[in-house]
Amino acid sequence: MYYISHAAGFWQAPAPVPARHRRRRRTVHRLAHNEPVNDQLSALQGFHALRTDEGRALLDEVRGTAPADELAVATRLRRTHPAGLVSAALGQARLRQRAEAKFGAGDARRMFFTPNGVEQSTRASVAAYRAERMRALGVTSVADLCCGIGGDALALARAGIRVLAVDRDPLTAAVARANAGVLGLGDLIEVREADVTEVDTAGYDAVFADPARRGGRGRVFDPEAYSPPLSWAVAAALAAPRAALKIAPGIPHEAVPAEAEAEWISDGGDVKEAVLWFGTGAPGGVRATLLPGPRTLRGRGLPYPAVRPPGRYLYEPDGAVIRAHLVAEVAEELDGGLLDETIAYVTADALRPTPYATAYEITDRMPFNVKKLKALLRERGVGNLTVKKRGSAVEPEELRRKVKPQGPHSATVFMTRVAGAPTMLIGHPATDRPSGTTV
């Protein structure tokens, strides 16, 4: 019987313990402090069981199992296979299904995952972009510190870069090693189970580090609470010819080291991460990169845009542009200004092509008034209502419930501020959707 812990994403309940023994068992475990060790050991054993012939066959058999069918499938398979191994296979199948959004079905169905690995891994498109930038910088070897399940190492190897992938967790390192093997990249990726602070990176062209940003209570927002701390990662980066540090996109600009170039990356309109680059020749630089593409907007140190009355068009900058504080660059490109000095909406009189913002044609403007909005939408026959907000305390779903849109037409409502006054702007996506190239 395999007993596999939550650490691997799977769990098979052990036999019930008689009540008279429960208190003593809890006390012994608490005093010995060995529960986490036991969990890690059982998780690692369970992972290795999945890589046996029997485990691989089970993984093939349970692929694509719908959640509603898991109980019936588990009951049937446990007649001929260990219950723990069946649970492990079903759990891995669920993780692979979740991972398809990040890695694509082709890779995800062959790779191995842990719950943390799926949650914290870089999206494959973002990892591929970073790897290509590394290659373009002349990097041929990278020490990937805090490699996790190996998502970034895989992208680097596919770019032809030799990788040392390091993680101190035995299960995570084993999963990364397995993923390199199943994807045919084992010759380029060496996986080492070690403390990253003790690894000598002197023989590598570059360092890549992705410090853990989650703790026992969820996300960690203080860079010095990362594991390892950002200050350690920066020191490691400065000691290498080139480096890239993956950090949370919400990092304050004042926390960015002067030696680094800061880049914010979005994929499909969603901000995914920020990266601190070292050795690129652009210390203090700021850029926003949009995927797919890539399309990159570089900061030029422009002054804050002026506030102006609403024009015919409203432009909503991409989240990476906003995070990178490059709204001024977009406003200049559009010959536009801001609706409000604290709101990242750009307004302009003309429709101009840009990949860095989505354009909307504004048809109506009114002070915030739910009754008047409801009457206007009823008059226009609007049933498909998109609500966007910036600088408003009203939640979009709350507004939708109040106005009860009905009809065959569509509209977009922006709840925002215009020169400090709560305002509603009504419009629709511009018919000539802008597109552009790298700036």
mmCIF file of C-alpha atoms in Angstrom, residues 9-397:
data_model
loop_
_atom_site.group_PDB
_atom_site.id
_atom_site.type_symbol
_atom_site.label_atom_id
_atom_site.label_comp_id
_atom_site.label_asym_id
_atom_site.label_seq_id
_atom_site.Cartn_x
_atom_site.Cartn_y
_atom_site.Cartn_z
ATOM 1 C CA GLY A 9 -1.000 16.422 -4.372
ATOM 2 C CA PHE A 10 -2.302 12.996 -3.459
ATOM 3 C CA TRP A 11 -3.396 11.353 -0.258
ATOM 4 C CA GLN A 12 -4.549 7.912 0.773
ATOM 5 C CA ALA A 13 -5.987 7.796 4.277
ATOM 6 C CA PRO A 14 -4.186 5.307 6.564
ATOM 7 C CA ALA A 15 -6.083 2.773 8.587
ATOM 8 C CA PRO A 16 -8.105 4.285 11.468
ATOM 9 C CA VAL A 17 -6.215 4.597 14.735
ATOM 10 C CA PRO A 18 -7.969 3.392 17.912
ATOM 11 C CA ALA A 19 -9.106 6.336 20.030
ATOM 12 C CA ARG A 20 -6.960 5.295 23.002
ATOM 13 C CA HIS A 21 -3.829 5.646 20.891
ATOM 14 C CA ARG A 22 -4.618 8.940 19.149
ATOM 15 C CA ARG A 23 -3.530 11.308 21.922
ATOM 16 C CA ARG A 24 -0.293 9.425 22.520
ATOM 17 C CA ARG A 25 0.478 9.339 18.791
ATOM 18 C CA ARG A 26 -0.136 13.075 18.395
ATOM 19 C CA THR A 27 2.131 13.802 21.366
ATOM 20 C CA VAL A 28 4.947 11.592 20.093
ATOM 21 C CA HIS A 29 4.777 13.194 16.627
ATOM 22 C CA ARG A 30 4.683 16.672 18.062
ATOM 23 C CA LEU A 31 7.687 16.040 20.294
ATOM 24 C CA ALA A 32 9.674 14.339 17.575
ATOM 25 C CA HIS A 33 8.885 17.071 15.006
ATOM 26 C CA ASN A 34 9.077 14.453 12.278
ATOM 27 C CA GLU A 35 5.665 14.750 10.615
ATOM 28 C CA PRO A 36 6.972 16.982 7.787
ATOM 29 C CA VAL A 37 9.865 14.576 7.191
ATOM 30 C CA ASN A 38 7.471 11.640 6.985
ATOM 31 C CA ASP A 39 5.237 13.580 4.598
ATOM 32 C CA GLN A 40 8.178 14.392 2.331
ATOM 33 C CA LEU A 41 9.409 10.825 2.355
ATOM 34 C CA SER A 42 6.007 9.359 1.529
ATOM 35 C CA ALA A 43 5.466 11.965 -1.201
ATOM 36 C CA LEU A 44 8.799 11.079 -2.799
ATOM 37 C CA GLN A 45 8.054 7.359 -2.579
ATOM 38 C CA GLY A 46 4.670 7.952 -4.152
ATOM 39 C CA PHE A 47 6.198 9.932 -6.999
ATOM 40 C CA HIS A 48 8.685 7.172 -7.744
ATOM 41 C CA ALA A 49 5.803 4.670 -7.708
ATOM 42 C CA LEU A 50 4.140 6.646 -10.506
ATOM 43 C CA ARG A 51 7.253 6.166 -12.626
ATOM 44 C CA THR A 52 7.148 2.368 -12.452
ATOM 45 C CA ASP A 53 5.594 0.395 -15.304
ATOM 46 C CA GLU A 54 2.436 -0.020 -13.225
ATOM 47 C CA GLY A 55 2.321 3.681 -12.389
ATOM 48 C CA ARG A 56 2.799 4.777 -15.991
ATOM 49 C CA ALA A 57 0.087 2.409 -17.145
ATOM 50 C CA LEU A 58 -2.305 3.825 -14.553
ATOM 51 C CA LEU A 59 -1.505 7.379 -15.612
ATOM 52 C CA ASP A 60 -2.382 6.490 -19.192
ATOM 53 C CA GLU A 61 -5.598 4.826 -18.074
ATOM 54 C CA VAL A 62 -6.884 7.699 -15.934
ATOM 55 C CA ARG A 63 -5.926 10.467 -18.373
ATOM 56 C CA GLY A 64 -8.872 12.744 -19.020
ATOM 57 C CA THR A 65 -10.975 11.390 -16.144
ATOM 58 C CA ALA A 66 -13.691 13.891 -15.318
ATOM 59 C CA PRO A 67 -14.042 14.887 -11.647
ATOM 60 C CA ALA A 68 -17.547 13.425 -11.525
ATOM 61 C CA ASP A 69 -16.192 10.036 -12.617
ATOM 62 C CA GLU A 70 -13.221 9.803 -10.254
ATOM 63 C CA LEU A 71 -14.974 7.822 -7.535
ATOM 64 C CA ALA A 72 -16.211 5.180 -9.949
ATOM 65 C CA VAL A 73 -12.819 4.949 -11.677
ATOM 66 C CA ALA A 74 -10.977 4.721 -8.345
ATOM 67 C CA THR A 75 -13.310 1.987 -7.093
ATOM 68 C CA ARG A 76 -12.765 -0.068 -10.228
ATOM 69 C CA LEU A 77 -8.985 0.329 -10.347
ATOM 70 C CA ARG A 78 -8.459 -0.444 -6.662
ATOM 71 C CA ARG A 79 -9.576 -4.008 -7.334
ATOM 72 C CA THR A 80 -6.337 -4.623 -9.220
ATOM 73 C CA HIS A 81 -3.925 -1.903 -8.035
ATOM 74 C CA PRO A 82 -2.784 -0.527 -4.656
ATOM 75 C CA ALA A 83 -5.272 2.082 -3.443
ATOM 76 C CA GLY A 84 -2.571 4.668 -2.798
ATOM 77 C CA LEU A 85 -1.151 4.318 -6.287
ATOM 78 C CA VAL A 86 -4.622 4.743 -7.801
ATOM 79 C CA SER A 87 -5.135 7.914 -5.758
ATOM 80 C CA ALA A 88 -1.722 9.150 -6.837
ATOM 81 C CA ALA A 89 -2.472 8.574 -10.506
ATOM 82 C CA LEU A 90 -5.838 10.322 -10.308
ATOM 83 C CA GLY A 91 -4.268 13.234 -8.432
ATOM 84 C CA GLN A 92 -1.514 13.555 -11.022
ATOM 85 C CA ALA A 93 -4.108 13.454 -13.794
ATOM 86 C CA ARG A 94 -5.914 16.392 -12.186
ATOM 87 C CA LEU A 95 -2.680 18.345 -11.910
ATOM 88 C CA ARG A 96 -1.868 17.663 -15.554
ATOM 89 C CA GLN A 97 -5.281 18.949 -16.591
ATOM 90 C CA ARG A 98 -4.711 22.147 -14.581
ATOM 91 C CA ALA A 99 -1.232 22.537 -16.045
ATOM 92 C CA GLU A 100 -2.435 22.517 -19.659
ATOM 93 C CA ALA A 101 -3.276 26.220 -19.396
ATOM 94 C CA LYS A 102 0.375 27.011 -18.617
ATOM 95 C CA PHE A 103 2.300 24.350 -20.492
ATOM 96 C CA GLY A 104 -0.018 23.305 -23.307
ATOM 97 C CA ALA A 105 -1.639 19.893 -23.605
ATOM 98 C CA GLY A 106 1.293 18.282 -25.439
ATOM 99 C CA ASP A 107 3.796 18.894 -22.632
ATOM 100 C CA ALA A 108 1.435 18.834 -19.659
ATOM 101 C CA ARG A 109 0.189 15.331 -20.451
ATOM 102 C CA ARG A 110 3.756 13.988 -20.236
ATOM 103 C CA MET A 111 5.135 16.087 -17.397
ATOM 104 C CA PHE A 112 4.861 15.562 -13.644
ATOM 105 C CA PHE A 113 3.582 18.174 -11.217
ATOM 106 C CA THR A 114 3.044 19.027 -7.596
ATOM 107 C CA PRO A 115 0.259 21.371 -6.450
ATOM 108 C CA ASN A 116 2.775 24.122 -5.684
ATOM 109 C CA GLY A 117 4.508 23.427 -8.970
ATOM 110 C CA VAL A 118 1.359 24.019 -10.998
ATOM 111 C CA GLU A 119 0.501 27.123 -8.992
ATOM 112 C CA GLN A 120 3.923 28.762 -9.040
ATOM 113 C CA SER A 121 5.366 27.705 -12.399
ATOM 114 C CA THR A 122 5.973 30.275 -15.094
ATOM 115 C CA ARG A 123 3.618 30.122 -18.068
ATOM 116 C CA ALA A 124 5.505 28.422 -20.917
ATOM 117 C CA SER A 125 5.084 31.403 -23.272
ATOM 118 C CA VAL A 126 6.649 33.757 -20.706
ATOM 119 C CA ALA A 127 9.483 31.345 -19.927
ATOM 120 C CA ALA A 128 10.178 30.954 -23.651
ATOM 121 C CA TYR A 129 10.330 34.729 -24.112
ATOM 122 C CA ARG A 130 12.814 35.094 -21.243
ATOM 123 C CA ALA A 131 14.906 32.208 -22.542
ATOM 124 C CA GLU A 132 15.055 33.764 -26.004
ATOM 125 C CA ARG A 133 16.153 37.071 -24.516
ATOM 126 C CA MET A 134 18.890 35.219 -22.613
ATOM 127 C CA ARG A 135 20.013 33.548 -25.847
ATOM 128 C CA ALA A 136 20.020 36.901 -27.667
ATOM 129 C CA LEU A 137 22.283 38.280 -24.924
ATOM 130 C CA GLY A 138 24.841 35.589 -25.775
ATOM 131 C CA VAL A 139 24.115 33.332 -22.808
ATOM 132 C CA THR A 140 25.028 29.666 -23.330
ATOM 133 C CA SER A 141 24.801 28.390 -19.746
ATOM 134 C CA VAL A 142 22.532 29.324 -16.828
ATOM 135 C CA ALA A 143 22.389 28.428 -13.150
ATOM 136 C CA ASP A 144 18.620 28.217 -12.501
ATOM 137 C CA LEU A 145 18.255 28.740 -8.760
ATOM 138 C CA CYS A 146 14.969 27.725 -7.080
ATOM 139 C CA CYS A 147 14.067 25.807 -10.242
ATOM 140 C CA GLY A 148 10.792 24.333 -8.958
ATOM 141 C CA ILE A 149 9.431 21.620 -11.255
ATOM 142 C CA GLY A 150 11.674 22.875 -14.036
ATOM 143 C CA GLY A 151 9.457 25.064 -16.220
ATOM 144 C CA ASP A 152 12.092 27.750 -16.763
ATOM 145 C CA ALA A 153 14.898 25.214 -17.141
ATOM 146 C CA LEU A 154 12.915 23.495 -19.901
ATOM 147 C CA ALA A 155 12.465 26.764 -21.793
ATOM 148 C CA LEU A 156 16.157 27.625 -21.446
ATOM 149 C CA ALA A 157 17.194 24.190 -22.694
ATOM 150 C CA ARG A 158 14.855 24.477 -25.673
ATOM 151 C CA ALA A 159 16.657 27.712 -26.532
ATOM 152 C CA GLY A 160 19.896 25.692 -26.667
ATOM 153 C CA ILE A 161 21.171 26.837 -23.268
ATOM 154 C CA ARG A 162 22.873 24.443 -20.841
ATOM 155 C CA VAL A 163 21.185 24.578 -17.413
ATOM 156 C CA LEU A 164 22.064 23.725 -13.840
ATOM 157 C CA ALA A 165 18.653 23.517 -12.120
ATOM 158 C CA VAL A 166 18.785 23.702 -8.320
ATOM 159 C CA ASP A 167 16.103 23.136 -5.696
ATOM 160 C CA ARG A 168 16.505 22.064 -2.089
ATOM 161 C CA ASP A 169 13.243 20.077 -1.894
ATOM 162 C CA PRO A 170 13.858 16.393 -2.745
ATOM 163 C CA LEU A 171 10.452 15.838 -4.354
ATOM 164 C CA THR A 172 10.611 19.035 -6.396
ATOM 165 C CA ALA A 173 14.109 18.218 -7.628
ATOM 166 C CA ALA A 174 12.987 14.697 -8.567
ATOM 167 C CA VAL A 175 10.028 16.080 -10.510
ATOM 168 C CA ALA A 176 12.260 18.580 -12.343
ATOM 169 C CA ARG A 177 14.680 15.796 -13.262
ATOM 170 C CA ALA A 178 11.827 13.627 -14.533
ATOM 171 C CA ASN A 179 10.404 16.468 -16.608
ATOM 172 C CA ALA A 180 13.749 17.083 -18.270
ATOM 173 C CA GLY A 181 13.866 13.395 -19.150
ATOM 174 C CA VAL A 182 10.340 12.933 -20.483
ATOM 175 C CA LEU A 183 10.706 15.987 -22.727
ATOM 176 C CA GLY A 184 14.045 14.822 -24.104
ATOM 177 C CA LEU A 185 16.105 17.627 -22.529
ATOM 178 C CA GLY A 186 18.077 15.622 -19.992
ATOM 179 C CA ASP A 187 21.364 16.164 -21.842
ATOM 180 C CA LEU A 188 21.099 19.944 -21.386
ATOM 181 C CA ILE A 189 19.654 20.047 -17.850
ATOM 182 C CA GLU A 190 21.484 18.927 -14.735
ATOM 183 C CA VAL A 191 19.193 18.899 -11.695
ATOM 184 C CA ARG A 192 20.831 19.254 -8.313
ATOM 185 C CA GLU A 193 19.153 18.912 -4.928
ATOM 186 C CA ALA A 194 20.872 21.602 -2.854
ATOM 187 C CA ASP A 195 20.489 24.844 -0.962
ATOM 188 C CA VAL A 196 20.838 27.562 -3.609
ATOM 189 C CA THR A 197 22.803 29.754 -1.219
ATOM 190 C CA GLU A 198 25.557 27.141 -1.227
ATOM 191 C CA VAL A 199 25.826 26.642 -5.003
ATOM 192 C CA ASP A 200 28.865 27.981 -6.865
ATOM 193 C CA THR A 201 27.629 29.680 -10.048
ATOM 194 C CA ALA A 202 31.035 30.949 -11.192
ATOM 195 C CA GLY A 203 31.174 28.642 -14.206
ATOM 196 C CA TYR A 204 27.940 29.880 -15.770
ATOM 197 C CA ASP A 205 27.241 32.759 -18.147
ATOM 198 C CA ALA A 206 24.149 33.825 -16.231
ATOM 199 C CA VAL A 207 22.063 33.279 -13.132
ATOM 200 C CA PHE A 208 18.296 32.966 -13.130
ATOM 201 C CA ALA A 209 16.500 33.007 -9.782
ATOM 202 C CA ASP A 210 12.844 32.644 -8.909
ATOM 203 C CA PRO A 211 12.613 33.011 -5.114
ATOM 204 C CA ALA A 212 9.540 31.498 -3.484
ATOM 205 C CA ARG A 213 6.899 34.147 -2.862
ATOM 206 C CA ARG A 214 4.465 32.037 -0.884
ATOM 207 C CA GLY A 215 4.529 31.115 2.773
ATOM 208 C CA GLY A 216 2.301 29.213 5.142
ATOM 209 C CA ARG A 217 -0.246 32.056 5.046
ATOM 210 C CA GLY A 218 -0.298 32.642 1.302
ATOM 211 C CA ARG A 219 1.444 35.202 -0.874
ATOM 212 C CA VAL A 220 4.451 37.072 0.457
ATOM 213 C CA PHE A 221 4.616 40.745 -0.530
ATOM 214 C CA ASP A 222 7.777 41.838 1.295
ATOM 215 C CA PRO A 223 10.743 41.080 -1.031
ATOM 216 C CA GLU A 224 12.907 40.373 1.990
ATOM 217 C CA ALA A 225 10.434 37.677 3.040
ATOM 218 C CA TYR A 226 11.004 35.786 -0.225
ATOM 219 C CA SER A 227 12.822 32.474 0.128
ATOM 220 C CA PRO A 228 15.676 33.229 -0.350
ATOM 221 C CA PRO A 229 15.373 36.997 0.270
ATOM 222 C CA LEU A 230 15.544 39.367 -2.688
ATOM 223 C CA SER A 231 18.717 40.950 -1.267
ATOM 224 C CA TRP A 232 20.481 37.578 -1.521
ATOM 225 C CA ALA A 233 19.222 37.056 -5.078
ATOM 226 C CA VAL A 234 20.421 40.535 -6.086
ATOM 227 C CA ALA A 235 23.868 39.808 -4.629
ATOM 228 C CA ALA A 236 24.014 36.562 -6.609
ATOM 229 C CA ALA A 237 22.935 38.429 -9.745
ATOM 230 C CA LEU A 238 25.586 41.111 -9.335
ATOM 231 C CA ALA A 239 28.252 38.429 -9.004
ATOM 232 C CA ALA A 240 27.329 36.927 -12.395
ATOM 233 C CA PRO A 241 28.041 38.303 -15.887
ATOM 234 C CA ARG A 242 24.304 38.414 -16.564
ATOM 235 C CA ALA A 243 21.238 37.592 -14.513
ATOM 236 C CA ALA A 244 17.459 37.642 -14.418
ATOM 237 C CA LEU A 245 15.413 37.603 -11.218
ATOM 238 C CA LYS A 246 11.720 36.799 -11.402
ATOM 239 C CA ILE A 247 9.725 38.846 -8.887
ATOM 240 C CA ALA A 248 6.121 39.760 -8.133
ATOM 241 C CA PRO A 249 4.696 42.378 -10.548
ATOM 242 C CA GLY A 250 3.526 44.460 -7.602
ATOM 243 C CA ILE A 251 7.067 45.253 -6.446
ATOM 244 C CA PRO A 252 7.441 48.976 -5.663
ATOM 245 C CA HIS A 253 9.631 50.792 -8.159
ATOM 246 C CA GLU A 254 11.715 52.158 -5.323
ATOM 247 C CA ALA A 255 12.661 48.576 -4.395
ATOM 248 C CA VAL A 256 14.260 47.963 -7.813
ATOM 249 C CA PRO A 257 18.080 48.044 -7.530
ATOM 250 C CA ALA A 258 19.789 50.831 -9.457
ATOM 251 C CA GLU A 259 21.917 48.259 -11.305
ATOM 252 C CA ALA A 260 18.870 46.457 -12.718
ATOM 253 C CA GLU A 261 16.691 46.911 -15.761
ATOM 254 C CA ALA A 262 13.075 46.256 -14.722
ATOM 255 C CA GLU A 263 10.656 44.561 -17.096
ATOM 256 C CA TRP A 264 6.958 43.864 -16.607
ATOM 257 C CA ILE A 265 5.473 41.079 -18.742
ATOM 258 C CA SER A 266 1.843 40.391 -19.644
ATOM 259 C CA ASP A 267 0.436 37.484 -21.631
ATOM 260 C CA GLY A 268 -2.907 37.835 -23.336
ATOM 261 C CA GLY A 269 -3.567 41.014 -21.357
ATOM 262 C CA ASP A 270 -2.844 39.478 -17.941
ATOM 263 C CA VAL A 271 0.222 40.704 -16.049
ATOM 264 C CA LYS A 272 2.292 37.640 -15.201
ATOM 265 C CA GLU A 273 5.515 38.826 -13.612
ATOM 266 C CA ALA A 274 8.269 41.354 -13.309
ATOM 267 C CA VAL A 275 11.902 40.560 -14.080
ATOM 268 C CA LEU A 276 15.027 42.320 -12.880
ATOM 269 C CA TRP A 277 17.716 42.037 -15.544
ATOM 270 C CA PHE A 278 21.403 42.541 -14.832
ATOM 271 C CA GLY A 279 24.186 42.866 -17.389
ATOM 272 C CA THR A 280 21.963 44.015 -20.264
ATOM 273 C CA GLY A 281 23.636 47.394 -20.588
ATOM 274 C CA ALA A 282 20.538 49.257 -19.480
ATOM 275 C CA PRO A 283 20.792 49.811 -15.706
ATOM 276 C CA GLY A 284 17.846 51.801 -14.421
ATOM 277 C CA GLY A 285 15.853 51.051 -17.572
ATOM 278 C CA VAL A 286 12.158 50.207 -17.532
ATOM 279 C CA ARG A 287 10.188 48.274 -20.128
ATOM 280 C CA ALA A 288 6.817 46.603 -20.605
ATOM 281 C CA THR A 289 6.571 43.511 -22.788
ATOM 282 C CA LEU A 290 3.308 42.150 -24.142
ATOM 283 C CA LEU A 291 2.862 38.560 -25.259
ATOM 284 C CA PRO A 292 2.146 37.129 -27.705
ATOM 285 C CA GLY A 293 4.477 39.086 -29.891
ATOM 286 C CA PRO A 294 6.613 40.070 -28.176
ATOM 287 C CA ARG A 295 5.925 43.805 -28.265
ATOM 288 C CA THR A 296 8.136 45.863 -26.006
ATOM 289 C CA LEU A 297 7.645 49.461 -24.891
ATOM 290 C CA ARG A 298 10.690 51.125 -23.356
ATOM 291 C CA GLY A 299 10.580 53.952 -20.868
ATOM 292 C CA ARG A 300 11.890 57.309 -22.044
ATOM 293 C CA GLY A 301 11.539 59.245 -18.799
ATOM 294 C CA LEU A 302 8.598 61.300 -20.023
ATOM 295 C CA PRO A 303 6.811 63.697 -17.663
ATOM 296 C CA TYR A 304 3.408 62.752 -16.282
ATOM 297 C CA PRO A 305 0.662 63.300 -18.892
ATOM 298 C CA ALA A 306 -1.610 66.318 -18.553
ATOM 299 C CA VAL A 307 -5.279 65.942 -17.625
ATOM 300 C CA ARG A 308 -7.669 66.876 -20.422
ATOM 301 C CA PRO A 309 -11.423 66.642 -21.114
ATOM 302 C CA PRO A 310 -12.701 63.318 -22.478
ATOM 303 C CA GLY A 311 -12.198 62.951 -26.214
ATOM 304 C CA ARG A 312 -13.922 60.634 -28.636
ATOM 305 C CA TYR A 313 -11.759 57.673 -27.648
ATOM 306 C CA LEU A 314 -10.718 56.124 -24.359
ATOM 307 C CA TYR A 315 -7.623 53.933 -24.283
ATOM 308 C CA GLU A 316 -7.138 51.328 -21.575
ATOM 309 C CA PRO A 317 -3.381 50.604 -21.287
ATOM 310 C CA ASP A 318 -2.205 47.033 -20.867
ATOM 311 C CA GLY A 319 -1.528 46.054 -17.261
ATOM 312 C CA ALA A 320 2.210 45.650 -17.909
ATOM 313 C CA VAL A 321 2.338 49.231 -19.207
ATOM 314 C CA ILE A 322 0.598 50.464 -16.071
ATOM 315 C CA ARG A 323 2.825 48.452 -13.730
ATOM 316 C CA ALA A 324 5.915 49.741 -15.522
ATOM 317 C CA HIS A 325 4.703 53.344 -15.130
ATOM 318 C CA LEU A 326 4.785 53.861 -18.894
ATOM 319 C CA VAL A 327 1.341 55.395 -19.379
ATOM 320 C CA ALA A 328 3.041 58.667 -20.381
ATOM 321 C CA GLU A 329 4.766 56.911 -23.285
ATOM 322 C CA VAL A 330 1.427 55.568 -24.504
ATOM 323 C CA ALA A 331 -0.280 58.942 -24.081
ATOM 324 C CA GLU A 332 2.414 60.646 -26.150
ATOM 325 C CA GLU A 333 2.074 58.034 -28.880
ATOM 326 C CA LEU A 334 -1.684 58.671 -28.997
ATOM 327 C CA ASP A 335 -1.447 62.459 -28.652
ATOM 328 C CA GLY A 336 -3.692 62.043 -25.641
ATOM 329 C CA GLY A 337 -3.987 62.945 -21.992
ATOM 330 C CA LEU A 338 -5.400 61.550 -18.773
ATOM 331 C CA LEU A 339 -9.005 61.701 -17.628
ATOM 332 C CA ASP A 340 -7.738 62.181 -14.086
ATOM 333 C CA GLU A 341 -4.235 62.579 -12.704
ATOM 334 C CA THR A 342 -4.653 59.444 -10.561
ATOM 335 C CA ILE A 343 -6.335 57.205 -13.170
ATOM 336 C CA ALA A 344 -4.519 55.258 -15.890
ATOM 337 C CA TYR A 345 -7.089 55.900 -18.629
ATOM 338 C CA VAL A 346 -5.875 57.820 -21.667
ATOM 339 C CA THR A 347 -8.283 59.920 -23.722
ATOM 340 C CA ALA A 348 -7.719 61.183 -27.260
ATOM 341 C CA ASP A 349 -9.660 62.569 -30.221
ATOM 342 C CA ALA A 350 -8.301 60.183 -32.848
ATOM 343 C CA LEU A 351 -8.119 56.431 -33.246
ATOM 344 C CA ARG A 352 -4.470 55.486 -33.610
ATOM 345 C CA PRO A 353 -2.792 52.078 -33.831
ATOM 346 C CA THR A 354 -1.058 50.852 -30.676
ATOM 347 C CA PRO A 355 -0.575 47.373 -29.244
ATOM 348 C CA TYR A 356 -0.165 48.823 -25.758
ATOM 349 C CA ALA A 357 -3.754 49.883 -25.095
ATOM 350 C CA THR A 358 -7.277 48.827 -26.045
ATOM 351 C CA ALA A 359 -9.348 51.544 -27.713
ATOM 352 C CA TYR A 360 -13.005 52.295 -26.981
ATOM 353 C CA GLU A 361 -15.236 54.796 -28.724
ATOM 354 C CA ILE A 362 -17.139 56.860 -26.144
ATOM 355 C CA THR A 363 -20.745 57.736 -26.984
ATOM 356 C CA ASP A 364 -22.038 59.124 -23.680
ATOM 357 C CA ARG A 365 -20.738 60.779 -20.547
ATOM 358 C CA MET A 366 -22.684 61.361 -17.340
ATOM 359 C CA PRO A 367 -22.091 61.953 -13.630
ATOM 360 C CA PHE A 368 -22.375 58.790 -11.559
ATOM 361 C CA ASN A 369 -26.108 58.055 -11.391
ATOM 362 C CA VAL A 370 -27.419 54.502 -11.491
ATOM 363 C CA LYS A 371 -31.015 55.475 -12.368
ATOM 364 C CA LYS A 372 -29.954 57.571 -15.341
ATOM 365 C CA LEU A 373 -27.625 54.823 -16.535
ATOM 366 C CA LYS A 374 -30.412 52.260 -16.260
ATOM 367 C CA ALA A 375 -32.747 54.473 -18.296
ATOM 368 C CA LEU A 376 -30.092 55.039 -20.968
ATOM 369 C CA LEU A 377 -29.304 51.347 -21.309
ATOM 370 C CA ARG A 378 -33.016 50.492 -21.531
ATOM 371 C CA GLU A 379 -33.447 53.119 -24.241
ATOM 372 C CA ARG A 380 -30.509 51.695 -26.207
ATOM 373 C CA GLY A 381 -31.639 48.073 -25.742
ATOM 374 C CA VAL A 382 -28.388 47.024 -24.067
ATOM 375 C CA GLY A 383 -28.441 43.499 -22.698
ATOM 376 C CA ASN A 384 -24.766 42.579 -22.943
ATOM 377 C CA LEU A 385 -23.069 45.007 -20.557
ATOM 378 C CA THR A 386 -19.353 45.069 -19.807
ATOM 379 C CA VAL A 387 -18.478 47.065 -16.695
ATOM 380 C CA LYS A 388 -14.969 48.357 -16.089
ATOM 381 C CA LYS A 389 -13.850 50.429 -13.158
ATOM 382 C CA ARG A 390 -10.834 52.399 -12.123
ATOM 383 C CA GLY A 391 -11.037 54.859 -9.251
ATOM 384 C CA SER A 392 -14.557 53.804 -8.249
ATOM 385 C CA ALA A 393 -15.693 51.974 -5.125
ATOM 386 C CA VAL A 394 -18.686 50.377 -6.895
ATOM 387 C CA GLU A 395 -18.211 46.747 -7.848
ATOM 388 C CA PRO A 396 -19.097 45.817 -11.454
ATOM 389 C CA GLU A 397 -21.446 42.991 -10.458
#
